[in-house]
PDB file of C-alpha atoms in Angstrom:
ATOM      1  CA  MET A 300     -21.020  37.905  23.544  1.00 38.00           C
ATOM      2  CA  THR A 301     -17.688  39.639  24.247  1.00 38.00           C
ATOM      3  CA  ALA A 302     -15.294  40.008  21.346  1.00 42.00           C
ATOM      4  CA  ILE A 303     -11.675  38.941  21.785  1.00 37.00           C
ATOM      5  CA  PRO A 304      -9.208  41.826  21.251  1.00 42.00           C
ATOM      6  CA  ARG A 305      -7.161  41.432  18.089  1.00 41.00           C
ATOM      7  CA  ASN A 306      -3.876  42.189  19.839  1.00 43.00           C
ATOM      8  CA  ARG A 307      -4.381  39.408  22.386  1.00 40.00           C
ATOM      9  CA  LYS A 308      -2.227  36.317  21.868  1.00 41.00           C
ATOM     10  CA  ALA A 309      -3.905  32.948  21.545  1.00 39.00           C
ATOM     11  CA  SER A 310      -3.874  30.947  24.757  1.00 43.00           C
ATOM     12  CA  LEU A 311      -3.161  27.668  22.983  1.00 43.00           C
ATOM     13  CA  HIS A 312       0.475  26.650  23.178  1.00 45.00           C
ATOM     14  CA  VAL A 313       0.748  25.918  19.448  1.00 47.00           C
ATOM     15  CA  ALA A 314       1.021  29.655  18.782  1.00 41.00           C
ATOM     16  CA  GLU A 315       3.996  30.050  21.124  1.00 53.00           C
ATOM     17  CA  GLU A 316       7.663  29.316  20.613  1.00 57.00           C
ATOM     18  CA  ALA A 317       8.953  26.298  22.522  1.00 68.00           C
ATOM     19  CA  PRO A 318      12.468  24.927  23.118  1.00 77.00           C
ATOM     20  CA  ILE A 319      13.620  21.727  21.445  1.00 84.00           C
ATOM     21  CA  ARG A 320      15.232  19.177  23.738  1.00 87.00           C
ATOM     22  CA  LEU A 321      16.747  15.731  23.291  1.00 90.00           C
ATOM     23  CA  ILE A 322      14.701  13.519  25.639  1.00 91.00           C
ATOM     24  CA  PRO A 323      15.264   9.795  26.363  1.00 91.00           C
ATOM     25  CA  LEU A 324      12.564   7.558  24.932  1.00 91.00           C
ATOM     26  CA  ASP A 325      11.977   5.834  28.282  1.00 89.00           C
ATOM     27  CA  GLN A 326      10.854   9.155  29.765  1.00 89.00           C
ATOM     28  CA  ILE A 327       8.099   9.584  27.174  1.00 90.00           C
ATOM     29  CA  ARG A 328       4.683   7.934  27.109  1.00 85.00           C
ATOM     30  CA  VAL A 329       1.842   8.118  24.567  1.00 82.00           C
ATOM     31  CA  LEU A 330      -1.114  10.209  25.680  1.00 68.00           C
ATOM     32  CA  ASN A 331      -3.671   9.110  23.091  1.00 64.00           C
ATOM     33  CA  PRO A 332      -2.449   5.861  21.447  1.00 71.00           C
ATOM     34  CA  ARG A 333      -3.931   4.698  18.153  1.00 71.00           C
ATOM     35  CA  VAL A 334      -3.432   1.609  15.990  1.00 71.00           C
ATOM     36  CA  ARG A 335      -1.426   2.159  12.803  1.00 71.00           C
ATOM     37  CA  ASN A 336      -1.363   0.493   9.418  1.00 75.00           C
ATOM     38  CA  ARG A 337       1.707  -1.772   9.406  1.00 81.00           C
ATOM     39  CA  ARG A 338       2.639  -0.983   5.834  1.00 81.00           C
ATOM     40  CA  VAL A 339       2.399   2.770   6.403  1.00 80.00           C
ATOM     41  CA  PHE A 340       4.394   2.496   9.618  1.00 84.00           C
ATOM     42  CA  ALA A 341       7.104   0.437   7.902  1.00 87.00           C
ATOM     43  CA  LYS A 342       7.379   3.153   5.238  1.00 84.00           C
ATOM     44  CA  LEU A 343       7.719   5.782   7.979  1.00 85.00           C
ATOM     45  CA  VAL A 344      10.507   3.815   9.664  1.00 89.00           C
ATOM     46  CA  GLU A 345      12.312   3.405   6.336  1.00 87.00           C
ATOM     47  CA  ASN A 346      11.974   7.117   5.588  1.00 85.00           C
ATOM     48  CA  ILE A 347      13.336   8.209   8.979  1.00 88.00           C
ATOM     49  CA  SER A 348      16.168   5.693   8.726  1.00 88.00           C
ATOM     50  CA  ALA A 349      17.214   7.082   5.333  1.00 84.00           C
ATOM     51  CA  LEU A 350      16.546  10.801   5.778  1.00 83.00           C
ATOM     52  CA  GLY A 351      16.406  11.370   9.531  1.00 85.00           C
ATOM     53  CA  LEU A 352      13.728  13.108  11.587  1.00 87.00           C
ATOM     54  CA  LYS A 353      12.344  16.085   9.673  1.00 84.00           C
ATOM     55  CA  ARG A 354      10.185  17.482  12.500  1.00 84.00           C
ATOM     56  CA  PRO A 355      10.522  16.994  16.280  1.00 89.00           C
ATOM     57  CA  ILE A 356       7.638  15.493  18.213  1.00 88.00           C
ATOM     58  CA  THR A 357       5.588  17.615  20.615  1.00 86.00           C
ATOM     59  CA  VAL A 358       5.491  16.642  24.294  1.00 87.00           C
ATOM     60  CA  THR A 359       4.291  18.146  27.542  1.00 85.00           C
ATOM     61  CA  PRO A 360       5.419  17.471  31.138  1.00 85.00           C
ATOM     62  CA  ALA A 361       3.272  14.813  32.806  1.00 80.00           C
ATOM     63  CA  THR A 362       1.116  16.232  35.573  1.00 73.00           C
ATOM     64  CA  ASP A 363       0.466  12.969  37.436  1.00 68.00           C
ATOM     65  CA  SER A 364       4.101  11.958  37.929  1.00 61.00           C
ATOM     66  CA  ALA A 365       6.756  13.377  40.250  1.00 56.00           C
ATOM     67  CA  GLU A 366       9.528  12.038  38.025  1.00 67.00           C
ATOM     68  CA  ASP A 367      10.904  13.728  34.909  1.00 78.00           C
ATOM     69  CA  CYS A 368       8.283  12.257  32.583  1.00 86.00           C
ATOM     70  CA  PHE A 369       6.629  13.582  29.423  1.00 88.00           C
ATOM     71  CA  GLU A 370       3.484  12.792  27.438  1.00 85.00           C
ATOM     72  CA  ILE A 371       3.247  12.886  23.627  1.00 84.00           C
ATOM     73  CA  VAL A 372       0.878  15.463  22.188  1.00 82.00           C
ATOM     74  CA  CYS A 373       1.824  15.042  18.510  1.00 82.00           C
ATOM     75  CA  GLY A 374       4.186  12.514  16.939  1.00 85.00           C
ATOM     76  CA  GLN A 375       3.304   8.997  18.098  1.00 85.00           C
ATOM     77  CA  GLY A 376       4.375   7.516  14.751  1.00 87.00           C
ATOM     78  CA  ARG A 377       7.779   9.239  14.819  1.00 90.00           C
ATOM     79  CA  PHE A 378       8.273   8.196  18.443  1.00 92.00           C
ATOM     80  CA  GLU A 379       7.493   4.528  17.696  1.00 91.00           C
ATOM     81  CA  ALA A 380       9.717   4.663  14.603  1.00 91.00           C
ATOM     82  CA  PHE A 381      12.635   5.771  16.782  1.00 93.00           C
ATOM     83  CA  GLN A 382      11.877   2.868  19.116  1.00 91.00           C
ATOM     84  CA  ALA A 383      11.878   0.439  16.181  1.00 91.00           C
ATOM     85  CA  LEU A 384      15.221   1.812  14.996  1.00 91.00           C
ATOM     86  CA  GLY A 385      16.789   1.211  18.412  1.00 91.00           C
ATOM     87  CA  GLU A 386      17.328   4.883  19.246  1.00 91.00           C
ATOM     88  CA  THR A 387      17.553   5.963  22.891  1.00 91.00           C
ATOM     89  CA  SER A 388      16.423   9.600  22.608  1.00 92.00           C
ATOM     90  CA  ILE A 389      14.434  11.842  20.263  1.00 92.00           C
ATOM     91  CA  PRO A 390      14.247  15.608  19.598  1.00 92.00           C
ATOM     92  CA  CYS A 391      11.151  17.045  21.301  1.00 91.00           C
ATOM     93  CA  MET A 392       9.401  20.387  21.397  1.00 87.00           C
ATOM     94  CA  VAL A 393       8.345  20.813  25.025  1.00 87.00           C
ATOM     95  CA  VAL A 394       5.134  22.782  25.591  1.00 83.00           C
ATOM     96  CA  SER A 395       2.705  23.394  28.419  1.00 79.00           C
ATOM     97  CA  ALA A 396      -0.994  22.621  27.939  1.00 71.00           C
ATOM     98  CA  ARG A 397      -3.964  21.366  29.884  1.00 71.00           C
ATOM     99  CA  GLU A 398      -5.144  17.798  29.356  1.00 66.00           C
ATOM    100  CA  ALA A 399      -8.195  18.905  27.349  1.00 62.00           C
ATOM    101  CA  ASP A 400      -5.999  21.071  25.127  1.00 67.00           C
ATOM    102  CA  ARG A 401      -3.560  18.204  24.564  1.00 65.00           C
ATOM    103  CA  PHE A 402      -6.323  15.920  23.293  1.00 63.00           C
ATOM    104  CA  LEU A 403      -7.691  18.739  21.115  1.00 61.00           C
ATOM    105  CA  ILE A 404      -4.295  19.520  19.572  1.00 66.00           C
ATOM    106  CA  SER A 405      -3.675  15.837  18.870  1.00 64.00           C
ATOM    107  CA  LEU A 406      -7.064  15.597  17.147  1.00 57.00           C
ATOM    108  CA  VAL A 407      -6.460  18.730  15.064  1.00 59.00           C
ATOM    109  CA  GLU A 408      -3.103  17.393  13.843  1.00 62.00           C
ATOM    110  CA  ASN A 409      -4.727  14.129  12.695  1.00 58.00           C
ATOM    111  CA  LEU A 410      -7.488  16.017  10.888  1.00 50.00           C
ATOM    112  CA  ALA A 411      -5.017  18.407   9.250  1.00 52.00           C
ATOM    113  CA  ARG A 412      -2.837  15.575   7.933  1.00 55.00           C
ATOM    114  CA  ARG A 413      -3.745  15.002   4.282  1.00 50.00           C
ATOM    115  CA  LYS A 414      -2.609  12.419   1.825  1.00 54.00           C
ATOM    116  CA  HIS A 415      -0.711  13.933  -1.074  1.00 52.00           C
ATOM    117  CA  SER A 416      -1.755  12.919  -4.542  1.00 55.00           C
ATOM    118  CA  ASN A 417       0.694  11.536  -7.090  1.00 61.00           C
ATOM    119  CA  ARG A 418       0.411  14.819  -8.973  1.00 63.00           C
ATOM    120  CA  ASP A 419       1.606  16.732  -5.864  1.00 63.00           C
ATOM    121  CA  LEU A 420       4.561  14.374  -5.378  1.00 70.00           C
ATOM    122  CA  LEU A 421       5.574  14.574  -9.033  1.00 73.00           C
ATOM    123  CA  SER A 422       5.352  18.362  -8.933  1.00 72.00           C
ATOM    124  CA  SER A 423       7.657  18.339  -5.907  1.00 74.00           C
ATOM    125  CA  ILE A 424      10.179  16.228  -7.837  1.00 79.00           C
ATOM    126  CA  GLN A 425      10.037  18.726 -10.676  1.00 78.00           C
ATOM    127  CA  VAL A 426      10.562  21.643  -8.270  1.00 77.00           C
ATOM    128  CA  LEU A 427      13.663  19.961  -6.813  1.00 78.00           C
ATOM    129  CA  SER A 428      15.016  19.469 -10.316  1.00 82.00           C
ATOM    130  CA  GLU A 429      14.406  23.115 -11.190  1.00 82.00           C
ATOM    131  CA  ARG A 430      16.295  24.149  -8.047  1.00 79.00           C
ATOM    132  CA  GLY A 431      19.392  22.367  -9.277  1.00 82.00           C
ATOM    133  CA  TYR A 432      19.175  18.982  -7.564  1.00 81.00           C
ATOM    134  CA  SER A 433      20.428  16.027  -9.596  1.00 85.00           C
ATOM    135  CA  ALA A 434      18.431  12.827 -10.085  1.00 84.00           C
ATOM    136  CA  THR A 435      20.705  11.052  -7.587  1.00 85.00           C
ATOM    137  CA  GLU A 436      20.187  13.759  -4.955  1.00 82.00           C
ATOM    138  CA  ILE A 437      16.406  13.703  -5.471  1.00 81.00           C
ATOM    139  CA  ALA A 438      16.414   9.910  -5.187  1.00 79.00           C
ATOM    140  CA  GLY A 439      18.223  10.206  -1.853  1.00 77.00           C
ATOM    141  CA  LYS A 440      15.668  12.688  -0.549  1.00 70.00           C
ATOM    142  CA  THR A 441      12.613  10.742  -1.730  1.00 70.00           C
ATOM    143  CA  CYS A 442      13.847   7.147  -1.204  1.00 69.00           C
ATOM    144  CA  LEU A 443      13.111   6.404  -4.878  1.00 75.00           C
ATOM    145  CA  ASP A 444      15.318   4.804  -7.512  1.00 80.00           C
ATOM    146  CA  ALA A 445      17.572   7.221  -9.420  1.00 81.00           C
ATOM    147  CA  GLY A 446      16.604   5.637 -12.740  1.00 82.00           C
ATOM    148  CA  TYR A 447      12.921   6.122 -11.909  1.00 82.00           C
ATOM    149  CA  ILE A 448      13.568   9.800 -11.057  1.00 84.00           C
ATOM    150  CA  THR A 449      15.426  10.322 -14.350  1.00 85.00           C
ATOM    151  CA  GLY A 450      12.560   8.788 -16.340  1.00 84.00           C
ATOM    152  CA  ILE A 451       9.866  10.753 -14.468  1.00 83.00           C
ATOM    153  CA  LEU A 452      11.735  14.031 -15.001  1.00 86.00           C
ATOM    154  CA  ALA A 453      11.971  13.301 -18.732  1.00 83.00           C
ATOM    155  CA  LEU A 454       8.223  12.651 -18.892  1.00 83.00           C
ATOM    156  CA  LEU A 455       7.455  15.778 -16.841  1.00 83.00           C
ATOM    157  CA  ARG A 456       9.561  17.972 -19.129  1.00 83.00           C
ATOM    158  CA  ASN A 457       7.623  16.655 -22.143  1.00 81.00           C
ATOM    159  CA  GLY A 458       4.224  17.048 -20.465  1.00 80.00           C
ATOM    160  CA  GLU A 459       3.441  13.325 -20.769  1.00 82.00           C
ATOM    161  CA  GLU A 460       0.546  13.220 -18.287  1.00 81.00           C
ATOM    162  CA  ARG A 461      -1.012  10.083 -19.775  1.00 83.00           C
ATOM    163  CA  LEU A 462       2.241   8.122 -19.679  1.00 84.00           C
ATOM    164  CA  ILE A 463       3.001   9.296 -16.124  1.00 81.00           C
ATOM    165  CA  SER A 464      -0.449   8.193 -14.961  1.00 81.00           C
ATOM    166  CA  ALA A 465       0.079   4.722 -16.443  1.00 80.00           C
ATOM    167  CA  VAL A 466       3.494   4.456 -14.762  1.00 79.00           C
ATOM    168  CA  GLU A 467       2.061   5.505 -11.392  1.00 77.00           C
ATOM    169  CA  ARG A 468      -0.685   2.876 -11.686  1.00 76.00           C
ATOM    170  CA  GLY A 469       2.002   0.248 -12.124  1.00 75.00           C
ATOM    171  CA  TRP A 470       1.103  -1.333 -15.466  1.00 77.00           C
ATOM    172  CA  LEU A 471       3.499   0.622 -17.717  1.00 78.00           C
ATOM    173  CA  PRO A 472       7.251   0.256 -17.071  1.00 78.00           C
ATOM    174  CA  ILE A 473       9.010   3.604 -16.682  1.00 79.00           C
ATOM    175  CA  LYS A 474      11.713   2.583 -19.186  1.00 79.00           C
ATOM    176  CA  PHE A 475       9.159   1.835 -21.907  1.00 78.00           C
ATOM    177  CA  ALA A 476       7.213   5.026 -21.093  1.00 81.00           C
ATOM    178  CA  THR A 477      10.292   7.176 -21.677  1.00 81.00           C
ATOM    179  CA  GLU A 478      10.978   5.274 -24.898  1.00 79.00           C
ATOM    180  CA  ILE A 479       7.451   6.064 -26.136  1.00 81.00           C
ATOM    181  CA  ALA A 480       7.948   9.729 -25.260  1.00 81.00           C
ATOM    182  CA  ARG A 481      11.143  10.127 -27.281  1.00 80.00           C
ATOM    183  CA  THR A 482      10.299   8.014 -30.340  1.00 78.00           C
ATOM    184  CA  SER A 483       8.173   8.829 -33.377  1.00 74.00           C
ATOM    185  CA  ASP A 484       4.867   7.127 -34.212  1.00 69.00           C
ATOM    186  CA  SER A 485       6.484   4.823 -36.749  1.00 68.00           C
ATOM    187  CA  GLU A 486       9.163   3.726 -34.281  1.00 75.00           C
ATOM    188  CA  ILE A 487       6.653   3.032 -31.493  1.00 76.00           C
ATOM    189  CA  GLN A 488       5.345  -0.031 -33.362  1.00 73.00           C
ATOM    190  CA  LEU A 489       8.849  -1.502 -33.510  1.00 76.00           C
ATOM    191  CA  ALA A 490       9.394  -0.669 -29.836  1.00 75.00           C
ATOM    192  CA  MET A 491       6.164  -2.454 -28.868  1.00 75.00           C
ATOM    193  CA  LEU A 492       7.136  -5.503 -30.903  1.00 74.00           C
ATOM    194  CA  GLU A 493      10.539  -5.614 -29.240  1.00 75.00           C
ATOM    195  CA  ALA A 494       8.973  -5.155 -25.787  1.00 74.00           C
ATOM    196  CA  TYR A 495       6.591  -8.039 -26.454  1.00 73.00           C
ATOM    197  CA  GLU A 496       9.352 -10.347 -27.684  1.00 74.00           C
ATOM    198  CA  THR A 497      11.603  -9.560 -24.702  1.00 75.00           C
ATOM    199  CA  GLY A 498       8.765 -10.059 -22.203  1.00 73.00           C
ATOM    200  CA  VAL A 499       8.552  -6.425 -21.042  1.00 71.00           C
ATOM    201  CA  LEU A 500       4.902  -6.337 -22.163  1.00 72.00           C
ATOM    202  CA  LYS A 501       2.665  -9.384 -21.911  1.00 73.00           C
ATOM    203  CA  GLY A 502      -0.901 -10.272 -22.936  1.00 70.00           C
ATOM    204  CA  ASP A 503      -3.499  -7.710 -21.885  1.00 75.00           C
ATOM    205  CA  GLN A 504      -0.748  -5.280 -20.957  1.00 76.00           C
ATOM    206  CA  LEU A 505       0.181  -4.977 -24.641  1.00 76.00           C
ATOM    207  CA  MET A 506      -3.438  -4.124 -25.540  1.00 79.00           C
ATOM    208  CA  ARG A 507      -3.624  -1.496 -22.787  1.00 81.00           C
ATOM    209  CA  VAL A 508      -0.447   0.136 -24.059  1.00 79.00           C
ATOM    210  CA  ARG A 509      -1.853   0.081 -27.592  1.00 79.00           C
ATOM    211  CA  ARG A 510      -5.025   1.874 -26.432  1.00 82.00           C
ATOM    212  CA  LEU A 511      -2.948   4.362 -24.421  1.00 82.00           C
ATOM    213  CA  ILE A 512      -0.827   5.224 -27.450  1.00 81.00           C
ATOM    214  CA  ASP A 513      -3.945   5.686 -29.595  1.00 79.00           C
ATOM    215  CA  ARG A 514      -5.513   8.066 -27.031  1.00 80.00           C
ATOM    216  CA  ARG A 515      -2.228   9.945 -26.712  1.00 79.00           C
ATOM    217  CA  LYS A 516      -2.090  10.361 -30.482  1.00 78.00           C
ATOM    218  CA  VAL A 517      -5.695  11.554 -30.819  1.00 77.00           C
ATOM    219  CA  LEU A 518      -6.255  13.471 -27.567  1.00 77.00           C
ATOM    220  CA  GLY A 519      -2.740  14.640 -26.815  1.00 76.00           C
ATOM    221  CA  LYS A 520      -0.196  14.050 -24.079  1.00 76.00           C
ATOM    222  CA  ARG A 521      -2.183  15.881 -21.408  1.00 74.00           C
ATOM    223  CA  TYR A 522      -5.596  15.129 -19.951  1.00 69.00           C
ATOM    224  CA  SER A 523      -6.777  18.727 -20.033  1.00 56.00           C
ATOM    225  CA  PRO A 524      -8.170  19.734 -23.430  1.00 49.00           C
ATOM    226  CA  THR A 525      -6.097  22.103 -25.543  1.00 44.00           C
ATOM    227  CA  SER A 526      -7.044  24.259 -28.473  1.00 40.00           C
ATOM    228  CA  GLY A 527      -5.676  21.681 -30.874  1.00 41.00           C
ATOM    229  CA  THR A 528      -7.554  18.718 -29.485  1.00 40.00           C
ATOM    230  CA  GLU A 529     -10.783  20.304 -28.278  1.00 42.00           C
ATOM    231  CA  ARG A 530     -13.774  18.999 -30.200  1.00 47.00           C
ATOM    232  CA  LEU A 531     -17.264  20.355 -30.704  1.00 48.00           C
ATOM    233  CA  ASN A 532     -20.323  18.296 -29.901  1.00 59.00           C
ATOM    234  CA  THR A 533     -21.709  16.508 -32.955  1.00 72.00           C
ATOM    235  CA  PRO A 534     -25.287  15.273 -33.545  1.00 75.00           C
ATOM    236  CA  GLN A 535     -24.083  11.686 -33.169  1.00 75.00           C
ATOM    237  CA  LYS A 536     -22.527  12.455 -29.759  1.00 77.00           C
ATOM    238  CA  LEU A 537     -25.735  14.122 -28.606  1.00 79.00           C
ATOM    239  CA  LEU A 538     -27.760  11.132 -29.807  1.00 78.00           C
ATOM    240  CA  ASN A 539     -25.452   8.712 -27.996  1.00 78.00           C
ATOM    241  CA  ALA A 540     -25.720  10.744 -24.802  1.00 81.00           C
ATOM    242  CA  TYR A 541     -29.518  10.827 -25.083  1.00 82.00           C
ATOM    243  CA  GLN A 542     -29.733   7.065 -25.662  1.00 83.00           C
ATOM    244  CA  ALA A 543     -27.418   6.383 -22.701  1.00 82.00           C
ATOM    245  CA  GLU A 544     -29.611   8.529 -20.453  1.00 85.00           C
ATOM    246  CA  VAL A 545     -32.757   6.759 -21.676  1.00 85.00           C
ATOM    247  CA  ARG A 546     -31.195   3.380 -20.859  1.00 85.00           C
ATOM    248  CA  ARG A 547     -30.240   4.630 -17.397  1.00 83.00           C
ATOM    249  CA  GLN A 548     -33.770   5.875 -16.738  1.00 87.00           C
ATOM    250  CA  LYS A 549     -35.262   2.556 -17.900  1.00 87.00           C
ATOM    251  CA  VAL A 550     -33.000   0.602 -15.536  1.00 85.00           C
ATOM    252  CA  MET A 551     -33.974   2.916 -12.692  1.00 86.00           C
ATOM    253  CA  ILE A 552     -37.702   2.413 -13.397  1.00 89.00           C
ATOM    254  CA  LYS A 553     -37.242  -1.352 -13.582  1.00 88.00           C
ATOM    255  CA  LYS A 554     -35.450  -1.398 -10.232  1.00 86.00           C
ATOM    256  CA  ALA A 555     -38.216   0.723  -8.715  1.00 87.00           C
ATOM    257  CA  ASP A 556     -40.869  -1.709  -9.984  1.00 88.00           C
ATOM    258  CA  ILE A 557     -38.993  -4.688  -8.520  1.00 90.00           C
ATOM    259  CA  ASN A 558     -38.640  -2.974  -5.145  1.00 85.00           C
ATOM    260  CA  GLU A 559     -42.328  -2.046  -5.187  1.00 87.00           C
ATOM    261  CA  GLN A 560     -43.276  -5.690  -5.779  1.00 89.00           C
ATOM    262  CA  ARG A 561     -41.004  -6.870  -2.964  1.00 87.00           C
ATOM    263  CA  LEU A 562     -42.455  -4.296  -0.602  1.00 85.00           C
ATOM    264  CA  LEU A 563     -45.992  -5.402  -1.513  1.00 88.00           C
ATOM    265  CA  ILE A 564     -45.100  -9.017  -0.667  1.00 90.00           C
ATOM    266  CA  ILE A 565     -43.674  -7.940   2.704  1.00 87.00           C
ATOM    267  CA  VAL A 566     -46.734  -5.820   3.527  1.00 86.00           C
ATOM    268  CA  THR A 567     -49.129  -8.637   2.589  1.00 88.00           C
ATOM    269  CA  ALA A 568     -47.201 -11.177   4.658  1.00 87.00           C
ATOM    270  CA  LEU A 569     -47.047  -8.911   7.726  1.00 86.00           C
ATOM    271  CA  ARG A 570     -50.744  -8.063   7.446  1.00 87.00           C
ATOM    272  CA  LYS A 571     -51.582 -11.760   7.635  1.00 88.00           C
ATOM    273  CA  LEU A 572     -49.105 -12.411  10.453  1.00 87.00           C
ATOM    274  CA  PHE A 573     -50.546  -9.622  12.585  1.00 86.00           C
ATOM    275  CA  THR A 574     -53.907 -11.414  12.570  1.00 88.00           C
ATOM    276  CA  ASP A 575     -52.197 -14.334  14.351  1.00 88.00           C
ATOM    277  CA  GLU A 576     -52.387 -13.817  18.136  1.00 88.00           C
ATOM    278  CA  TYR A 577     -49.503 -16.226  18.734  1.00 89.00           C
ATOM    279  CA  PHE A 578     -47.240 -14.148  16.461  1.00 86.00           C
ATOM    280  CA  CYS A 579     -48.207 -10.914  18.214  1.00 86.00           C
ATOM    281  CA  THR A 580     -47.545 -12.495  21.640  1.00 88.00           C
ATOM    282  CA  LEU A 581     -44.131 -13.649  20.433  1.00 88.00           C
ATOM    283  CA  LEU A 582     -43.257 -10.119  19.335  1.00 85.00           C
ATOM    284  CA  ARG A 583     -44.282  -8.680  22.710  1.00 86.00           C
ATOM    285  CA  ASN A 584     -42.199 -11.298  24.576  1.00 87.00           C
ATOM    286  CA  GLU A 585     -39.158 -10.434  22.450  1.00 85.00           C
ATOM    287  CA  GLY A 586     -39.633  -6.727  23.098  1.00 84.00           C
ATOM    288  CA  MET A 587     -40.373  -5.973  19.444  1.00 82.00           C
ATOM    289  CA  GLN A 588     -43.406  -3.731  19.825  1.00 78.00           C
ATOM    290  CA  ASP A 589     -42.763  -1.139  17.134  1.00 81.00           C
ATOM    291  CA  MET A 590     -41.845  -0.890  13.461  1.00 81.00           C
ATOM    292  CA  PRO A 591     -40.887   1.812  10.953  1.00 80.00           C
ATOM    293  CA  LYS A 592     -43.755   4.263  10.510  1.00 82.00           C
ATOM    294  CA  PRO A 593     -43.816   4.081   6.660  1.00 80.00           C
ATOM    295  CA  LEU A 594     -44.203   0.292   6.881  1.00 79.00           C
ATOM    296  CA  ALA A 595     -46.946   0.583   9.522  1.00 83.00           C
ATOM    297  CA  ASP A 596     -48.802   3.135   7.367  1.00 83.00           C
ATOM    298  CA  ARG A 597     -48.760   0.785   4.386  1.00 83.00           C
ATOM    299  CA  ILE A 598     -50.009  -2.142   6.495  1.00 82.00           C
ATOM    300  CA  GLN A 599     -52.877  -0.051   7.855  1.00 81.00           C
ATOM    301  CA  GLY A 600     -53.660   1.076   4.342  1.00 74.00           C
ATOM    302  CA  GLU A 601     -53.895  -2.560   3.245  1.00 51.00           C
ATOM    303  CA  ASN A 602     -56.304  -3.285   6.135  1.00 47.00           C
ATOM    304  CA  SER A 603     -58.490  -0.262   5.477  1.00 45.00           C
TER     305      SER A 603
END
């Protein structure tokens, strides 16, 4: 096998600089179309409408057309969003690549695209705040409410990971979360009572908030253990863990016994059916002349 010299440039076009051109949408066609989630696509359209196009799409000149036509390599969603917004042209990075390379590059982009976690997004909000952006400016960049950004930044500054998680899951209002963060333990009870009377918290939601506040008080604001909240294993904890494992093993054994009994019934039934010539002829006519080897071994074992 011949080694590739280190000073040799990659032949794939993605490693090369390419000009950016404004190309009419009617001169562009999708090379490898794929169906999109409507909700995700609607969010993409809303984002581009509010913030504009952050990255041009990648196209290549069509090889099977004499006209000035281009094929999309990367950016079908952005292209369709521009169509939905009624735009007539879109910024494009024009590259040259063979058909096989175009499909490969499109596949690599889809595989490389990852979904950011809420923790990543919240960290990005905090970084923008540290760089001097106001809550209103961050809201404009993220398409989020300015009041929500203000509350999240307050929780982030106080390290309220448990409250932030509850807000992100949707069952704790951001306004009440910030109120919990800035009030003392004695005042939280009054705040919960007021929230219940005003309808901010209802039914099971009130109990969930109560449990959240208790965990926050005992275990701390953050999920990761700290020196103040870290606890040693006690004999009772070890006993509880042992009993839980014993129960799990018993359930597993019981399930195994039930499956063994079911398998025995199946083997016995098939052994009797295979003695019926009519049944065997029916299987041959239907083209069913084999079976899983473990099942066949058990049936032969029953006959022996």
